[in-house]
Amino acid sequence: MSPPLLKLGAVLSTMAMISNWMSQTLPSLVGLNTTRLSTPDTLTQISPKEGWQVYSSAQDPDGRCICTVVAPEQNLCSRDAKSRQLRQLLEKVQNMSQSIEVLNLRTQRDFQYVLKMETQMKGLKAKFRQIEDDRKTLMTKHFQELKEKMDELLPLIPVLEQYKTDAKLITQFKEEIRNLSAVLTGIQEEIGAYDYEELHQRVLSLETRLRDCMKKLTCGKLMKITGPITVKTSGTRFGAWMTDPLASEKNNRVWYMDSYTNNKIVREYKSIADFVSGAESRTYNLPFKWAGTNHVVYNGSLYFNKYQSNIIIKYSFDMGRVLAQRSLEYAGFHNVYPYTWGGFSDIDLMADEIGLWAVYATNQNAGNIVISQLNQDTLEVMKSWNTGYPKRSAGESFMICGTLYVTNSHLTGAKVYYSYSTKTSTYEYTDIPFHNQYFHISMLDYNARDRALYAWNNGHQVLFNVTLFHIIKTEDGT
């Protein structure tokens, strides 16, 4: 068979299959054979649960903030399910209508081709009759070729008639789809399908309220520690680095304090990027040497333990001078009650969402950890809590939302083992692992602005993300 005839045969075969599919499948696709729509007259109420439950994390490996929300169940209208089914049905009908439109265009194009072929066939038939009359004057070979070609075309004549019928059927289907779409749209309006739009607006409103709530979200319970993310490798085995949790969003200065003793130099960097590249912006020469690595920058000032004493120093970076100093009564110092790694880490200064804290141990509390909340201006102890956890058995500790979290070691395999809530004056044993990648942690502090733990890990400056659990109570109790 020649190429034009092959093409025509493929078109006709395709149209026959399409016609058969349309006649058998269309009713079930649009749901005319089984689907009935009814208007519900009752609403099903679902009781709301306790409240929003939010898991927030500082950032993912790409630096984006993460917050997972488990929302309470909301009141739903049973009509919404029918509306959604109807909308899906409409979408199917519209998609099918578009497909039929494309098919119709192709059909019309192929139909013109068929008509042209039909004309050619009729002309060829007439020519063949003329040749047959004069066949005695033609060569036998030419006559045979024409005879074979005619034999191939003759079976297509009834197929062409069926093709015309199928083309009319597609046109009818197209009109029926258009009418069905109009009917479904009318039914949608009658059963109140616009309840879906109202529900959509409610969802948008809830999302807005949730975002506003998250902006006010501060405190939660520690659930998980992930990381670390290695920011830089520098300095000696022991040291501290930090940012100010009360600084503005545009203020990302980093402070760097190498070693745990015999040093007074604090290096400042304008940003994390400058810190990584080593682009130092300023150097401060403190009036006293510090002890340990448990310093904190809070509201523009550095708080540190003066070497060989239990005196706390408040040093202003902007003014370049000491603003306050006070002895922390009964606090052990100079490796009397350090963390497990030593390093004069007797007094640990830290900050969280609530304020400034000092964690240390005293003889009066049998060497167990004491938590004191400090006045950031005067360094006066505002309130203290005595815990039962031995300070010398703690690897490190940090405060989140007024709760002290204590690790059981500074070495590989360390985990957050103990927590003490100053809000309820109660403790619990926990099991929150974290990856001590470089085998020796000498500084671990929480930053409330970044929702992250800053750590000095064997000469590596690293960050850990934290996941906190929150329960949000709305005004109506849901």
Short mmCIF file of C-alpha atoms in Angstrom, two decimals:
data_model
loop_
_atom_site.label_atom_id
_atom_site.label_comp_id
_atom_site.label_asym_id
_atom_site.label_seq_id
_atom_site.Cartn_x
_atom_site.Cartn_y
_atom_site.Cartn_z
CA MET A 1 0.00 0.00 0.00
CA SER A 2 1.35 3.44 -0.88
CA PRO A 3 2.16 6.08 1.83
CA PRO A 4 -1.03 8.18 1.30
CA LEU A 5 -3.13 5.10 1.71
CA LEU A 6 -1.25 4.06 4.86
CA LYS A 7 -1.87 7.46 6.40
CA LEU A 8 -5.53 7.36 5.53
CA GLY A 9 -5.89 3.87 6.92
CA ALA A 10 -4.28 4.95 10.24
CA VAL A 11 -6.61 7.94 10.53
CA LEU A 12 -9.67 5.83 9.90
CA SER A 13 -8.58 3.16 12.39
CA THR A 14 -7.94 5.82 15.04
CA MET A 15 -11.34 7.42 14.48
CA ALA A 16 -13.09 4.09 14.80
CA MET A 17 -11.39 3.45 18.18
CA ILE A 18 -12.20 6.98 19.41
CA SER A 19 -15.85 6.60 18.42
CA ASN A 20 -16.10 3.31 20.29
CA TRP A 21 -14.38 4.79 23.39
CA MET A 22 -16.60 7.87 23.42
CA SER A 23 -19.82 5.90 23.20
CA GLN A 24 -18.81 3.46 25.98
CA THR A 25 -16.78 5.61 28.37
CA LEU A 26 -18.26 9.14 28.29
CA PRO A 27 -21.33 8.44 30.44
CA SER A 28 -19.27 6.83 33.22
CA LEU A 29 -16.63 9.56 33.12
CA VAL A 30 -19.07 12.38 33.74
CA GLY A 31 -20.98 10.33 36.28
CA LEU A 32 -24.32 10.35 34.45
CA ASN A 33 -24.80 6.62 34.85
CA THR A 34 -24.21 6.38 38.62
CA THR A 35 -23.91 9.78 40.32
CA ARG A 36 -26.79 11.50 42.06
CA LEU A 37 -26.42 14.84 43.82
CA SER A 38 -28.46 15.58 46.87
CA THR A 39 -28.62 18.57 49.15
CA PRO A 40 -27.79 17.78 52.77
CA ASP A 41 -29.99 19.32 55.43
CA THR A 42 -27.81 18.68 58.49
CA LEU A 43 -24.38 19.81 59.61
CA THR A 44 -21.93 17.44 61.30
CA GLN A 45 -19.99 19.02 64.16
CA ILE A 46 -16.47 17.80 64.95
CA SER A 47 -15.30 18.64 68.45
CA PRO A 48 -12.05 20.68 68.46
CA LYS A 49 -9.06 19.31 70.30
CA GLU A 50 -6.94 21.07 72.89
CA GLY A 51 -5.24 23.62 70.70
CA TRP A 52 -2.62 24.34 68.09
CA GLN A 53 0.51 22.17 68.48
CA VAL A 54 3.57 23.66 66.88
CA TYR A 55 7.01 22.16 66.35
CA SER A 56 9.46 24.89 65.43
CA SER A 57 13.05 24.50 64.33
CA ALA A 58 15.62 27.19 63.77
CA GLN A 59 16.57 26.34 60.20
CA ASP A 60 17.16 23.57 57.70
CA PRO A 61 20.56 22.89 56.06
CA ASP A 62 19.73 25.56 53.44
CA GLY A 63 19.16 28.20 56.13
CA ARG A 64 15.37 28.34 55.81
CA CYS A 65 13.19 28.53 58.92
CA ILE A 66 11.11 25.44 59.68
CA CYS A 67 7.84 25.31 61.60
CA THR A 68 5.56 22.24 61.62
CA VAL A 69 2.00 22.88 62.82
CA VAL A 70 -0.45 20.24 64.04
CA ALA A 71 -3.72 22.17 64.05
CA PRO A 72 -6.90 21.26 65.99
CA GLU A 73 -9.79 19.85 64.05
CA GLN A 74 -12.18 22.53 62.80
CA ASN A 75 -15.96 22.49 62.31
CA LEU A 76 -16.69 21.28 58.80
CA CYS A 77 -19.85 21.34 56.76
CA SER A 78 -20.84 18.00 55.22
CA ARG A 79 -21.92 19.94 52.15
CA ASP A 80 -18.28 20.72 51.45
CA ALA A 81 -17.61 17.11 50.46
CA LYS A 82 -20.43 17.21 47.90
CA SER A 83 -19.21 20.56 46.65
CA ARG A 84 -15.71 19.21 46.26
CA GLN A 85 -17.03 16.17 44.36
CA LEU A 86 -19.07 18.42 42.12
CA ARG A 87 -16.10 20.67 41.47
CA GLN A 88 -13.99 17.65 40.57
CA LEU A 89 -16.75 16.44 38.25
CA LEU A 90 -16.90 19.85 36.58
CA GLU A 91 -13.15 19.84 36.12
CA LYS A 92 -13.31 16.40 34.49
CA VAL A 93 -16.08 17.56 32.16
CA GLN A 94 -14.17 20.71 31.26
CA ASN A 95 -10.98 18.72 30.61
CA MET A 96 -12.93 16.26 28.46
CA SER A 97 -14.57 19.14 26.61
CA GLN A 98 -11.17 20.55 25.79
CA SER A 99 -9.99 17.14 24.60
CA ILE A 100 -13.04 16.77 22.38
CA GLU A 101 -12.42 20.26 20.97
CA VAL A 102 -8.90 19.25 19.99
CA LEU A 103 -10.22 15.99 18.58
CA ASN A 104 -12.85 17.89 16.61
CA LEU A 105 -10.23 20.13 15.02
CA ARG A 106 -8.18 17.11 14.03
CA THR A 107 -11.32 15.41 12.73
CA GLN A 108 -12.23 18.36 10.54
CA ARG A 109 -8.71 18.48 9.17
CA ASP A 110 -8.69 14.77 8.40
CA PHE A 111 -12.23 14.98 7.03
CA GLN A 112 -11.08 17.47 4.42
CA TYR A 113 -8.31 15.10 3.51
CA VAL A 114 -10.81 12.24 3.15
CA LEU A 115 -13.08 14.32 0.92
CA LYS A 116 -10.15 15.12 -1.27
CA MET A 117 -9.26 11.44 -1.46
CA GLU A 118 -12.85 10.58 -2.28
CA THR A 119 -12.78 12.98 -5.23
CA GLN A 120 -9.52 11.51 -6.41
CA MET A 121 -10.96 8.02 -6.15
CA LYS A 122 -14.01 8.93 -8.23
CA GLY A 123 -11.80 10.52 -10.86
CA LEU A 124 -9.55 7.50 -10.86
CA LYS A 125 -12.55 5.21 -11.31
CA ALA A 126 -13.74 7.17 -14.33
CA LYS A 127 -10.25 7.16 -15.78
CA PHE A 128 -10.00 3.46 -15.21
CA ARG A 129 -13.21 2.87 -17.18
CA GLN A 130 -11.84 4.89 -20.03
CA ILE A 131 -8.60 2.95 -19.95
CA GLU A 132 -10.48 -0.29 -19.76
CA ASP A 133 -12.27 0.62 -23.00
CA ASP A 134 -8.92 1.21 -24.65
CA ARG A 135 -7.04 -1.57 -22.89
CA LYS A 136 -6.24 -3.26 -26.15
CA THR A 137 -4.03 -0.27 -27.01
CA LEU A 138 -2.17 -0.25 -23.68
CA MET A 139 0.64 -2.35 -22.43
CA THR A 140 -0.37 -5.23 -20.22
CA LYS A 141 1.96 -4.06 -17.40
CA HIS A 142 0.38 -0.60 -17.05
CA PHE A 143 -3.07 -2.06 -17.06
CA GLN A 144 -2.17 -4.49 -14.26
CA GLU A 145 -0.77 -1.67 -12.04
CA LEU A 146 -3.93 0.35 -12.38
CA LYS A 147 -6.03 -2.69 -11.67
CA GLU A 148 -4.17 -3.40 -8.40
CA LYS A 149 -4.44 0.21 -7.27
CA MET A 150 -8.16 0.20 -7.89
CA ASP A 151 -8.55 -3.04 -5.97
CA GLU A 152 -6.84 -1.38 -2.96
CA LEU A 153 -9.10 1.65 -3.02
CA LEU A 154 -12.42 -0.07 -3.45
CA PRO A 155 -12.64 -1.41 0.18
CA LEU A 156 -12.21 2.11 1.52
CA ILE A 157 -15.48 3.37 0.13
CA PRO A 158 -17.71 1.89 2.92
CA VAL A 159 -15.14 3.00 5.51
CA LEU A 160 -15.43 6.54 4.25
CA GLU A 161 -19.16 6.40 4.76
CA GLN A 162 -18.62 5.25 8.38
CA TYR A 163 -16.07 8.03 8.87
CA LYS A 164 -18.68 10.61 7.90
CA THR A 165 -21.05 9.10 10.46
CA ASP A 166 -18.37 9.19 13.20
CA ALA A 167 -17.57 12.83 12.44
CA LYS A 168 -21.24 13.69 12.98
CA LEU A 169 -21.23 11.69 16.24
CA ILE A 170 -18.25 13.68 17.57
CA THR A 171 -20.08 16.91 16.81
CA GLN A 172 -23.08 15.62 18.77
CA PHE A 173 -20.85 14.64 21.72
CA LYS A 174 -19.36 18.11 21.73
CA GLU A 175 -22.79 19.70 21.95
CA GLU A 176 -23.89 17.31 24.71
CA ILE A 177 -20.77 18.11 26.76
CA ARG A 178 -21.50 21.82 26.44
CA ASN A 179 -25.07 21.28 27.64
CA LEU A 180 -23.91 19.04 30.50
CA SER A 181 -21.47 21.69 31.72
CA ALA A 182 -24.27 24.24 31.83
CA VAL A 183 -26.49 21.85 33.79
CA LEU A 184 -23.76 21.03 36.33
CA THR A 185 -23.00 24.70 36.85
CA GLY A 186 -26.68 25.30 37.60
CA ILE A 187 -26.77 22.40 40.06
CA GLN A 188 -23.62 23.73 41.72
CA GLU A 189 -25.29 27.06 42.38
CA GLU A 190 -28.47 25.41 43.63
CA ILE A 191 -26.75 23.26 46.27
CA GLY A 192 -24.63 26.15 47.53
CA ALA A 193 -21.28 25.18 46.10
CA TYR A 194 -19.95 28.55 47.10
CA ASP A 195 -19.60 27.16 50.62
CA TYR A 196 -16.23 25.98 49.38
CA GLU A 197 -15.14 29.54 48.69
CA GLU A 198 -16.28 30.54 52.15
CA LEU A 199 -14.30 27.65 53.65
CA HIS A 200 -11.27 28.71 51.63
CA GLN A 201 -11.50 32.20 53.10
CA ARG A 202 -11.71 30.69 56.59
CA VAL A 203 -8.52 28.74 55.94
CA LEU A 204 -6.74 31.86 54.73
CA SER A 205 -7.90 33.70 57.83
CA LEU A 206 -6.60 30.90 60.06
CA GLU A 207 -3.26 30.96 58.29
CA THR A 208 -3.00 34.69 58.90
CA ARG A 209 -3.83 34.22 62.57
CA LEU A 210 -1.28 31.42 62.81
CA ARG A 211 1.46 33.59 61.32
CA ASP A 212 0.62 36.36 63.78
CA CYS A 213 0.72 33.82 66.58
CA MET A 214 4.07 32.43 65.45
CA LYS A 215 5.53 35.95 65.53
CA LYS A 216 4.64 36.10 69.20
CA LEU A 217 5.79 32.53 69.81
CA THR A 218 8.75 32.40 72.16
CA CYS A 219 8.85 29.45 74.50
CA GLY A 220 8.55 25.72 74.16
CA LYS A 221 9.94 22.41 75.38
CA LEU A 222 13.09 20.98 73.82
CA MET A 223 12.26 17.93 71.69
CA LYS A 224 15.22 17.38 69.37
CA ILE A 225 18.71 18.62 68.51
CA THR A 226 19.95 18.28 64.92
CA GLY A 227 23.26 19.04 63.29
CA PRO A 228 25.91 20.08 63.74
CA ILE A 229 26.64 22.58 60.99
CA THR A 230 30.35 23.37 60.98
CA VAL A 231 30.78 27.12 60.54
CA LYS A 232 34.55 27.39 60.92
CA THR A 233 37.64 25.61 62.22
CA SER A 234 39.95 27.91 64.17
CA GLY A 235 41.62 28.60 67.49
CA THR A 236 42.71 26.24 70.22
CA ARG A 237 40.88 23.23 71.55
CA PHE A 238 38.82 25.38 73.94
CA GLY A 239 37.00 28.67 73.44
CA ALA A 240 33.69 30.48 72.90
CA TRP A 241 31.88 32.28 70.09
CA MET A 242 28.48 33.94 70.16
CA THR A 243 26.01 36.47 68.80
CA ASP A 244 23.65 38.78 70.69
CA PRO A 245 20.12 37.30 71.04
CA LEU A 246 18.67 40.79 71.61
CA ALA A 247 20.33 42.37 68.56
CA SER A 248 18.18 43.60 65.68
CA GLU A 249 17.73 41.53 62.54
CA LYS A 250 20.28 43.67 60.70
CA ASN A 251 22.85 43.35 63.49
CA ASN A 252 24.63 40.01 63.06
CA ARG A 253 27.91 40.70 64.82
CA VAL A 254 29.93 37.71 66.01
CA TRP A 255 32.27 37.70 69.02
CA TYR A 256 35.15 35.26 69.36
CA MET A 257 37.05 34.41 72.57
CA ASP A 258 39.81 31.83 72.19
CA SER A 259 41.07 29.75 75.17
CA TYR A 260 39.61 29.35 78.66
CA THR A 261 42.21 31.38 80.59
CA ASN A 262 45.16 33.76 80.33
CA ASN A 263 43.46 35.87 77.65
CA LYS A 264 41.74 39.26 77.49
CA ILE A 265 41.29 39.71 73.71
CA VAL A 266 37.77 39.62 72.22
CA ARG A 267 37.53 39.68 68.42
CA GLU A 268 34.47 41.10 66.67
CA TYR A 269 33.14 40.34 63.16
CA LYS A 270 30.30 42.17 61.42
CA SER A 271 28.61 38.98 60.22
CA ILE A 272 28.89 35.21 60.05
CA ALA A 273 30.31 35.58 56.54
CA ASP A 274 33.07 37.88 57.82
CA PHE A 275 33.73 35.48 60.68
CA VAL A 276 34.16 32.58 58.24
CA SER A 277 36.45 34.61 55.98
CA GLY A 278 38.40 36.05 58.95
CA ALA A 279 37.50 39.68 58.16
CA GLU A 280 37.84 41.02 61.68
CA SER A 281 36.15 44.40 62.26
CA ARG A 282 37.30 45.28 65.79
CA THR A 283 39.33 44.01 68.76
CA TYR A 284 38.55 44.60 72.44
CA ASN A 285 41.15 44.37 75.20
CA LEU A 286 39.26 43.54 78.38
CA PRO A 287 40.48 44.97 81.71
CA PHE A 288 40.48 41.46 83.26
CA LYS A 289 41.29 37.96 82.12
CA TRP A 290 38.35 35.62 81.89
CA ALA A 291 37.89 32.13 83.36
CA GLY A 292 36.31 29.28 81.46
CA THR A 293 34.41 29.46 78.17
CA ASN A 294 30.91 30.15 79.46
CA HIS A 295 30.51 33.82 78.55
CA VAL A 296 27.47 35.45 77.00
CA VAL A 297 26.77 38.60 74.98
CA TYR A 298 23.40 40.06 75.92
CA ASN A 299 21.89 43.38 74.85
CA GLY A 300 25.21 44.81 73.68
CA SER A 301 27.30 43.80 76.69
CA LEU A 302 29.64 40.92 77.45
CA TYR A 303 29.12 39.03 80.70
CA PHE A 304 32.05 36.89 81.89
CA ASN A 305 33.62 35.34 84.98
CA LYS A 306 36.73 37.17 86.19
CA TYR A 307 39.75 34.88 86.39
CA GLN A 308 40.42 33.23 89.80
CA SER A 309 37.25 34.66 91.39
CA ASN A 310 33.50 34.25 91.54
CA ILE A 311 33.05 37.84 90.31
CA ILE A 312 30.85 38.46 87.29
CA ILE A 313 31.82 41.33 84.97
CA LYS A 314 29.50 43.29 82.65
CA TYR A 315 31.48 44.95 79.86
CA SER A 316 29.88 47.28 77.29
CA PHE A 317 31.20 46.93 73.75
CA ASP A 318 29.85 50.30 72.66
CA MET A 319 31.31 52.19 75.62
CA GLY A 320 34.45 50.08 75.89
CA ARG A 321 34.33 49.85 79.67
CA VAL A 322 33.02 47.82 82.62
CA LEU A 323 29.48 48.80 83.58
CA ALA A 324 29.02 46.50 86.58
CA GLN A 325 30.69 43.72 88.57
CA ARG A 326 29.41 41.60 91.44
CA SER A 327 30.50 38.57 93.42
CA LEU A 328 28.26 35.52 93.01
CA GLU A 329 27.85 34.55 96.63
CA TYR A 330 29.03 31.05 97.63
CA ALA A 331 29.73 30.09 94.02
CA GLY A 332 32.68 27.74 93.59
CA PHE A 333 35.41 28.88 91.18
CA HIS A 334 38.85 27.97 89.76
CA ASN A 335 38.04 24.30 89.11
CA VAL A 336 36.23 23.63 92.38
CA TYR A 337 32.95 22.78 90.61
CA PRO A 338 33.67 22.74 86.86
CA TYR A 339 31.98 20.74 84.13
CA THR A 340 33.45 17.32 83.35
CA TRP A 341 36.13 18.74 81.05
CA GLY A 342 37.51 21.19 83.66
CA GLY A 343 38.87 24.43 82.21
CA PHE A 344 37.72 26.70 85.09
CA SER A 345 34.15 26.20 83.87
CA ASP A 346 32.69 26.62 87.37
CA ILE A 347 30.38 29.55 86.53
CA ASP A 348 28.29 29.36 83.37
CA LEU A 349 26.58 32.58 82.23
CA MET A 350 23.74 32.22 79.73
CA ALA A 351 20.64 33.91 78.35
CA ASP A 352 17.30 32.73 76.99
CA GLU A 353 13.85 34.14 76.15
CA ILE A 354 13.32 35.11 79.80
CA GLY A 355 16.60 36.84 80.64
CA LEU A 356 20.10 36.44 82.05
CA TRP A 357 21.16 33.42 84.13
CA ALA A 358 24.10 32.04 86.08
CA VAL A 359 24.60 28.29 86.57
CA TYR A 360 27.12 27.18 89.19
CA ALA A 361 27.51 25.05 92.34
CA THR A 362 27.96 25.80 96.04
CA ASN A 363 29.08 23.94 99.13
CA GLN A 364 25.71 24.77 100.66
CA ASN A 365 24.02 22.76 97.89
CA ALA A 366 26.54 19.89 98.25
CA GLY A 367 28.19 20.68 94.91
CA ASN A 368 24.92 20.34 93.01
CA ILE A 369 23.86 22.83 90.36
CA VAL A 370 22.35 26.14 91.43
CA ILE A 371 20.38 28.26 88.95
CA SER A 372 20.20 32.02 89.55
CA GLN A 373 18.33 34.62 87.55
CA LEU A 374 20.34 37.85 87.33
CA ASN A 375 19.44 41.48 86.88
CA GLN A 376 21.17 42.38 83.63
CA ASP A 377 22.00 45.89 84.83
CA THR A 378 23.18 45.36 88.41
CA LEU A 379 24.05 41.62 88.26
CA GLU A 380 22.05 41.16 91.44
CA VAL A 381 20.59 37.68 92.01
CA MET A 382 16.84 37.99 91.66
CA LYS A 383 15.94 34.37 92.50
CA SER A 384 17.74 31.03 92.85
CA TRP A 385 16.83 27.36 92.48
CA ASN A 386 18.77 24.46 94.01
CA THR A 387 18.82 21.32 91.88
CA GLY A 388 19.99 17.83 92.75
CA TYR A 389 22.31 17.34 89.78
CA PRO A 390 26.07 17.28 90.59
CA LYS A 391 27.86 20.06 88.71
CA ARG A 392 31.02 18.02 88.21
CA SER A 393 28.97 15.26 86.48
CA ALA A 394 27.57 17.64 83.89
CA GLY A 395 29.19 17.91 80.46
CA GLU A 396 27.57 21.27 79.64
CA SER A 397 24.24 23.02 80.16
CA PHE A 398 22.04 25.67 78.56
CA MET A 399 18.75 27.46 79.26
CA ILE A 400 15.67 27.49 77.01
CA CYS A 401 12.51 29.25 78.16
CA GLY A 402 13.46 29.13 81.84
CA THR A 403 14.35 25.43 81.77
CA LEU A 404 17.93 24.24 82.31
CA TYR A 405 19.04 21.36 80.09
CA VAL A 406 22.12 19.40 81.22
CA THR A 407 24.26 17.02 79.15
CA ASN A 408 25.81 13.97 80.77
CA SER A 409 29.21 14.30 79.08
CA HIS A 410 31.42 16.51 76.92
CA LEU A 411 32.64 13.52 74.87
CA THR A 412 31.23 11.27 72.15
CA GLY A 413 27.85 9.77 73.03
CA ALA A 414 26.74 12.80 75.04
CA LYS A 415 23.03 13.51 75.32
CA VAL A 416 20.72 15.90 77.15
CA TYR A 417 20.12 13.81 80.23
CA TYR A 418 18.45 16.10 82.77
CA SER A 419 16.21 19.19 82.77
CA TYR A 420 15.03 21.51 85.51
CA SER A 421 12.09 23.91 85.10
CA THR A 422 12.35 27.14 87.09
CA LYS A 423 8.67 27.76 86.33
CA THR A 424 7.49 24.68 88.24
CA SER A 425 10.64 23.98 90.33
CA THR A 426 10.58 20.39 89.09
CA TYR A 427 13.05 18.21 87.21
CA GLU A 428 12.94 15.22 84.87
CA TYR A 429 15.40 12.88 83.23
CA THR A 430 15.49 13.14 79.46
CA ASP A 431 17.07 11.30 76.55
CA ILE A 432 17.80 13.77 73.73
CA PRO A 433 20.91 12.75 71.77
CA PHE A 434 23.04 15.08 69.69
CA HIS A 435 26.02 14.43 67.45
CA ASN A 436 29.37 15.33 69.05
CA GLN A 437 31.16 15.30 65.70
CA TYR A 438 34.59 16.42 66.92
CA PHE A 439 34.59 14.47 70.21
CA HIS A 440 35.11 17.26 72.77
CA ILE A 441 32.68 20.07 73.57
CA SER A 442 33.92 22.90 75.77
CA MET A 443 31.12 25.42 75.17
CA LEU A 444 27.39 24.95 74.46
CA ASP A 445 24.98 27.90 74.64
CA TYR A 446 21.46 28.59 73.35
CA ASN A 447 20.64 31.69 71.30
CA ALA A 448 16.95 32.58 71.50
CA ARG A 449 16.98 34.79 68.38
CA ASP A 450 18.49 32.10 66.15
CA ARG A 451 16.78 29.18 67.92
CA ALA A 452 20.12 27.37 67.80
CA LEU A 453 22.89 26.08 70.03
CA TYR A 454 26.34 27.60 69.57
CA ALA A 455 29.15 25.17 70.36
CA TRP A 456 32.94 25.06 70.46
CA ASN A 457 33.79 21.49 69.51
CA ASN A 458 37.50 20.71 69.71
CA GLY A 459 38.60 23.77 67.75
CA HIS A 460 35.53 23.80 65.51
CA GLN A 461 32.80 26.42 65.76
CA VAL A 462 29.51 24.65 65.07
CA LEU A 463 25.74 25.23 65.26
CA PHE A 464 23.00 22.84 66.32
CA ASN A 465 19.35 23.36 65.38
CA VAL A 466 16.76 22.79 68.09
CA THR A 467 13.14 21.71 67.76
CA LEU A 468 10.75 23.04 70.40
CA PHE A 469 7.24 21.85 71.20
CA HIS A 470 4.51 24.44 71.78
CA ILE A 471 0.83 24.32 72.70
CA ILE A 472 -1.04 27.49 71.78
CA LYS A 473 -4.28 28.30 73.54
CA THR A 474 -6.65 30.50 71.56
CA GLU A 475 -8.95 33.03 73.17
CA ASP A 476 -12.04 30.82 72.80
CA GLY A 477 -10.25 27.88 74.40
CA THR A 478 -9.78 25.88 71.20
#
